[in-house]
């Protein structure tokens, strides 16, 4: 992304919001790639007034107060003391920013990515099933209202929509495969699924083709279904099927000249 666009986006924001904005616009960066320089100003503290690029790092210049203002006026004209106290102000500013924005730590859409694991543990959620950071934030944002729908078709559809971006259709009492008859001489190399007649059955149908979901996403969907489905139910997954092409019939008569192999 163009650095000038990043600069225009962060100037005027507070330091905490500016860092999050940079990390969202430049996902390849980490917090260690952002340095902050504070300078004394009577303006409201922790406001970014400039942003520059220095090598692989981004420098933010922010307003700050100087603790010399708390000393008697006879000391406030001492330039050395003013600069010396500003060193300690740099250290305390980092703590002050965290305290000022402690409420943001509990907002999934704004907290640092590393803190998402803590929030997921509080809800008892396996964060590894949710995919990208954006999916994790979105799921945790709606975790509380979703838990009210847990065990229902609507709750399961909402969960799968956040994971896949596709709204599935839940079909009750439906199995997405027909009966299989095994006769003498049949070579079976696949696993056979036997439906438990004592359990209820439902199918989660995604109105997209199977190849639009990678194998890792399918695996995560299956794990989620095992965790979220009612205990006394069996669940299956199905996808949109490609239309079969109708083959034109070919009639062989005495007048046909056949110069190729015919396969059935």
Short mmCIF file of C-alpha atoms in Angstrom, two decimals:
data_model
loop_
_atom_site.label_atom_id
_atom_site.label_comp_id
_atom_site.label_asym_id
_atom_site.label_seq_id
_atom_site.Cartn_x
_atom_site.Cartn_y
_atom_site.Cartn_z
CA UNK A 1 0.00 0.00 0.00
CA UNK A 2 1.13 3.55 -0.74
CA UNK A 3 2.80 5.01 2.35
CA UNK A 4 1.19 8.42 1.80
CA UNK A 5 -2.21 6.78 2.11
CA UNK A 6 -1.11 5.20 5.38
CA UNK A 7 0.16 8.55 6.62
CA UNK A 8 -3.10 10.34 5.82
CA UNK A 9 -5.02 7.58 7.59
CA UNK A 10 -3.21 7.86 10.93
CA UNK A 11 -2.45 11.56 11.36
CA UNK A 12 -4.92 12.97 13.86
CA UNK A 13 -5.68 9.64 15.52
CA UNK A 14 -4.58 8.65 19.00
CA UNK A 15 -1.52 6.41 19.20
CA UNK A 16 -3.46 3.22 20.00
CA UNK A 17 -5.86 3.67 17.07
CA UNK A 18 -3.02 4.70 14.76
CA UNK A 19 -1.04 1.52 15.49
CA UNK A 20 -4.09 -0.66 14.87
CA UNK A 21 -4.80 1.23 11.65
CA UNK A 22 -1.27 0.65 10.37
CA UNK A 23 -1.40 -3.06 11.24
CA UNK A 24 -4.72 -3.44 9.43
CA UNK A 25 -3.49 -1.61 6.34
CA UNK A 26 -0.09 -3.35 6.37
CA UNK A 27 -0.66 -6.91 7.66
CA UNK A 28 2.95 -7.81 6.92
CA UNK A 29 4.07 -5.51 9.76
CA UNK A 30 4.08 -6.23 13.50
CA UNK A 31 4.00 -3.96 16.53
CA UNK A 32 7.79 -4.13 16.77
CA UNK A 33 7.96 -2.44 13.35
CA UNK A 34 6.28 0.70 14.70
CA UNK A 35 8.29 3.16 16.79
CA UNK A 36 6.83 6.14 18.62
CA UNK A 37 8.57 9.41 19.37
CA UNK A 38 6.88 11.71 21.87
CA UNK A 39 7.46 15.44 22.00
CA UNK A 40 6.25 17.95 24.53
CA UNK A 41 3.06 19.70 23.59
CA UNK A 42 0.20 21.48 25.33
CA UNK A 43 -2.15 19.78 22.89
CA UNK A 44 -4.13 16.73 24.03
CA UNK A 45 -1.69 13.89 24.70
CA UNK A 46 -1.11 10.82 22.55
CA UNK A 47 -2.30 12.39 19.30
CA UNK A 48 -0.31 11.46 16.17
CA UNK A 49 0.82 14.59 14.34
CA UNK A 50 3.13 12.99 11.77
CA UNK A 51 4.13 9.64 10.35
CA UNK A 52 7.36 8.79 8.53
CA UNK A 53 9.02 5.72 7.13
CA UNK A 54 12.53 4.86 8.30
CA UNK A 55 13.90 1.76 6.59
CA UNK A 56 11.59 -1.12 7.44
CA UNK A 57 10.06 0.74 10.38
CA UNK A 58 7.29 3.29 10.62
CA UNK A 59 7.83 6.25 12.94
CA UNK A 60 4.90 7.90 14.69
CA UNK A 61 5.29 11.34 16.24
CA UNK A 62 2.88 11.97 19.08
CA UNK A 63 2.07 14.73 21.53
CA UNK A 64 2.86 14.25 25.21
CA UNK A 65 3.04 16.09 28.50
CA UNK A 66 6.29 16.70 30.35
CA UNK A 67 6.42 15.84 34.06
CA UNK A 68 8.41 19.03 34.62
CA UNK A 69 5.07 20.82 34.73
CA UNK A 70 4.53 19.28 38.17
CA UNK A 71 7.68 20.87 39.59
CA UNK A 72 8.01 24.37 41.01
CA UNK A 73 8.33 27.10 38.41
CA UNK A 74 12.02 27.69 39.27
CA UNK A 75 12.85 24.29 37.67
CA UNK A 76 10.70 24.65 34.60
CA UNK A 77 13.20 26.85 32.79
CA UNK A 78 15.94 24.21 33.03
CA UNK A 79 16.30 22.73 29.51
CA UNK A 80 18.49 19.83 30.65
CA UNK A 81 15.98 18.80 33.31
CA UNK A 82 13.17 19.13 30.81
CA UNK A 83 14.90 16.79 28.35
CA UNK A 84 15.98 14.40 31.11
CA UNK A 85 12.45 14.02 32.49
CA UNK A 86 11.11 13.43 28.99
CA UNK A 87 13.03 10.11 28.91
CA UNK A 88 10.95 8.80 31.80
CA UNK A 89 7.83 10.25 30.24
CA UNK A 90 8.46 8.04 27.17
CA UNK A 91 8.42 4.98 29.41
CA UNK A 92 5.31 5.98 31.33
CA UNK A 93 3.49 6.87 28.09
CA UNK A 94 3.49 3.23 26.97
CA UNK A 95 1.83 2.24 30.25
CA UNK A 96 -0.58 5.17 30.05
CA UNK A 97 -1.72 4.20 26.55
CA UNK A 98 -2.49 0.66 27.68
CA UNK A 99 -4.43 1.90 30.71
CA UNK A 100 -6.37 4.46 28.64
CA UNK A 101 -7.38 1.77 26.14
CA UNK A 102 -7.84 -1.22 28.44
CA UNK A 103 -11.49 -1.40 27.35
CA UNK A 104 -10.38 -2.01 23.76
CA UNK A 105 -8.73 -5.27 24.84
CA UNK A 106 -12.20 -6.78 25.32
CA UNK A 107 -13.51 -5.73 21.92
CA UNK A 108 -12.70 -8.52 19.40
CA UNK A 109 -12.74 -6.15 16.42
CA UNK A 110 -10.14 -3.82 17.99
CA UNK A 111 -7.97 -5.87 20.35
CA UNK A 112 -4.49 -7.11 19.35
CA UNK A 113 -4.52 -10.36 17.40
CA UNK A 114 -2.61 -12.16 20.15
CA UNK A 115 -5.39 -11.41 22.66
CA UNK A 116 -7.97 -13.26 20.54
CA UNK A 117 -6.71 -16.53 22.01
CA UNK A 118 -7.51 -15.26 25.52
CA UNK A 119 -11.03 -14.22 24.53
CA UNK A 120 -11.66 -17.57 22.83
CA UNK A 121 -10.57 -19.42 25.99
CA UNK A 122 -13.10 -17.45 28.03
CA UNK A 123 -15.87 -18.62 25.67
CA UNK A 124 -14.54 -22.17 25.46
CA UNK A 125 -14.01 -21.87 21.70
CA UNK A 126 -11.35 -23.70 19.70
CA UNK A 127 -9.83 -20.69 17.95
CA UNK A 128 -8.01 -22.90 15.43
CA UNK A 129 -11.33 -23.88 13.82
CA UNK A 130 -12.17 -20.31 12.83
CA UNK A 131 -9.60 -19.70 10.10
CA UNK A 132 -8.23 -16.22 9.43
CA UNK A 133 -7.84 -13.42 11.96
CA UNK A 134 -10.82 -11.60 10.42
CA UNK A 135 -13.01 -14.69 10.86
CA UNK A 136 -11.88 -15.06 14.47
CA UNK A 137 -12.70 -11.42 15.23
CA UNK A 138 -16.12 -11.66 13.58
CA UNK A 139 -17.05 -14.87 15.39
CA UNK A 140 -15.96 -13.58 18.82
CA UNK A 141 -17.81 -10.32 18.18
CA UNK A 142 -21.09 -12.24 17.89
CA UNK A 143 -20.22 -15.08 20.28
CA UNK A 144 -22.70 -14.07 23.01
CA UNK A 145 -25.81 -13.71 20.78
CA UNK A 146 -24.75 -16.85 18.90
CA UNK A 147 -24.61 -18.86 22.12
CA UNK A 148 -28.28 -18.02 22.66
CA UNK A 149 -28.97 -19.87 19.40
CA UNK A 150 -26.65 -22.78 20.15
CA UNK A 151 -28.21 -26.14 19.30
CA UNK A 152 -30.64 -24.61 16.79
CA UNK A 153 -30.57 -24.63 13.00
CA UNK A 154 -30.24 -20.82 12.92
CA UNK A 155 -27.22 -20.87 15.25
CA UNK A 156 -25.49 -23.54 13.19
CA UNK A 157 -26.15 -21.68 9.93
CA UNK A 158 -24.74 -18.47 11.40
CA UNK A 159 -21.63 -20.29 12.65
CA UNK A 160 -21.00 -21.87 9.23
CA UNK A 161 -21.67 -18.59 7.42
CA UNK A 162 -18.94 -16.85 9.41
CA UNK A 163 -16.54 -19.70 8.59
CA UNK A 164 -17.30 -20.05 4.88
CA UNK A 165 -19.02 -16.87 3.71
CA UNK A 166 -21.81 -19.08 2.31
CA UNK A 167 -25.26 -19.44 3.88
CA UNK A 168 -25.97 -23.19 4.06
CA UNK A 169 -29.35 -24.87 3.96
CA UNK A 170 -30.12 -27.38 6.72
CA UNK A 171 -32.37 -30.20 5.50
CA UNK A 172 -33.83 -32.41 8.19
CA UNK A 173 -34.48 -36.15 7.71
CA UNK A 174 -32.44 -36.22 4.52
CA UNK A 175 -29.35 -38.27 3.61
CA UNK A 176 -27.37 -37.01 0.58
CA UNK A 177 -26.67 -40.47 -0.84
CA UNK A 178 -28.83 -43.30 -2.11
CA UNK A 179 -28.80 -46.95 -1.03
CA UNK A 180 -25.77 -49.04 -1.94
CA UNK A 181 -26.18 -52.66 -2.98
CA UNK A 182 -23.16 -54.94 -2.77
CA UNK A 183 -23.32 -58.05 -4.94
CA UNK A 184 -21.00 -61.00 -5.44
CA UNK A 185 -17.77 -60.00 -7.14
CA UNK A 186 -18.04 -56.31 -6.16
CA UNK A 187 -14.68 -54.76 -5.25
CA UNK A 188 -15.19 -52.26 -2.42
CA UNK A 189 -12.22 -49.99 -1.61
CA UNK A 190 -14.03 -47.19 0.22
CA UNK A 191 -15.46 -46.78 3.70
CA UNK A 192 -19.15 -47.54 4.01
CA UNK A 193 -21.35 -45.36 6.21
CA UNK A 194 -24.18 -47.03 8.05
CA UNK A 195 -27.03 -44.85 9.19
CA UNK A 196 -28.17 -45.35 12.78
CA UNK A 197 -31.93 -45.81 12.66
CA UNK A 198 -32.25 -44.62 16.27
CA UNK A 199 -30.77 -41.19 15.53
CA UNK A 200 -32.28 -38.23 13.74
CA UNK A 201 -30.57 -37.16 10.53
CA UNK A 202 -29.98 -33.81 8.88
CA UNK A 203 -27.87 -32.61 5.97
CA UNK A 204 -26.00 -29.33 5.69
CA UNK A 205 -26.23 -28.31 2.04
CA UNK A 206 -23.89 -25.65 0.65
CA UNK A 207 -25.17 -24.14 -2.63
CA UNK A 208 -21.65 -24.08 -4.10
CA UNK A 209 -19.47 -26.67 -5.81
CA UNK A 210 -17.19 -28.83 -3.70
CA UNK A 211 -14.02 -27.50 -5.36
CA UNK A 212 -14.74 -23.99 -4.03
CA UNK A 213 -13.86 -25.22 -0.52
CA UNK A 214 -10.33 -26.40 0.19
CA UNK A 215 -9.67 -29.57 2.15
CA UNK A 216 -8.67 -27.66 5.29
CA UNK A 217 -11.98 -25.78 5.32
CA UNK A 218 -13.91 -29.03 4.87
CA UNK A 219 -12.02 -30.54 7.79
CA UNK A 220 -12.85 -27.54 10.00
CA UNK A 221 -16.52 -27.68 8.98
CA UNK A 222 -16.71 -31.35 9.93
CA UNK A 223 -15.13 -30.68 13.33
CA UNK A 224 -17.53 -27.81 13.99
CA UNK A 225 -20.53 -29.96 13.06
CA UNK A 226 -19.38 -32.70 15.42
CA UNK A 227 -19.13 -30.16 18.25
CA UNK A 228 -22.29 -28.16 17.58
CA UNK A 229 -24.82 -30.75 16.38
CA UNK A 230 -27.25 -32.31 18.90
CA UNK A 231 -25.90 -35.53 20.42
CA UNK A 232 -28.75 -37.70 19.16
CA UNK A 233 -28.32 -36.70 15.50
CA UNK A 234 -26.23 -37.74 12.53
CA UNK A 235 -25.04 -35.00 10.21
CA UNK A 236 -23.90 -35.05 6.58
CA UNK A 237 -22.49 -32.44 4.20
CA UNK A 238 -23.51 -32.02 0.58
CA UNK A 239 -22.68 -29.58 -2.20
CA UNK A 240 -24.12 -28.37 -5.45
CA UNK A 241 -23.71 -30.97 -8.17
CA UNK A 242 -22.50 -30.33 -11.69
CA UNK A 243 -25.09 -30.96 -14.37
CA UNK A 244 -24.47 -34.13 -16.32
CA UNK A 245 -24.14 -33.71 -20.04
CA UNK A 246 -26.66 -35.69 -22.02
CA UNK A 247 -24.96 -37.94 -24.55
CA UNK A 248 -26.49 -38.26 -27.98
CA UNK A 249 -27.60 -41.81 -28.76
CA UNK A 250 -25.63 -43.61 -31.45
CA UNK A 251 -27.40 -46.33 -33.40
CA UNK A 252 -25.31 -48.98 -35.10
CA UNK A 253 -26.78 -50.37 -38.32
CA UNK A 254 -25.47 -52.50 -41.14
CA UNK A 255 -24.51 -49.37 -43.12
CA UNK A 256 -22.29 -47.86 -40.38
CA UNK A 257 -18.57 -47.82 -41.08
CA UNK A 258 -16.96 -48.28 -37.63
CA UNK A 259 -13.24 -47.48 -37.55
CA UNK A 260 -12.85 -46.75 -33.83
CA UNK A 261 -13.20 -48.44 -30.45
CA UNK A 262 -16.57 -48.14 -28.79
CA UNK A 263 -16.54 -47.85 -25.00
CA UNK A 264 -19.40 -48.40 -22.64
#
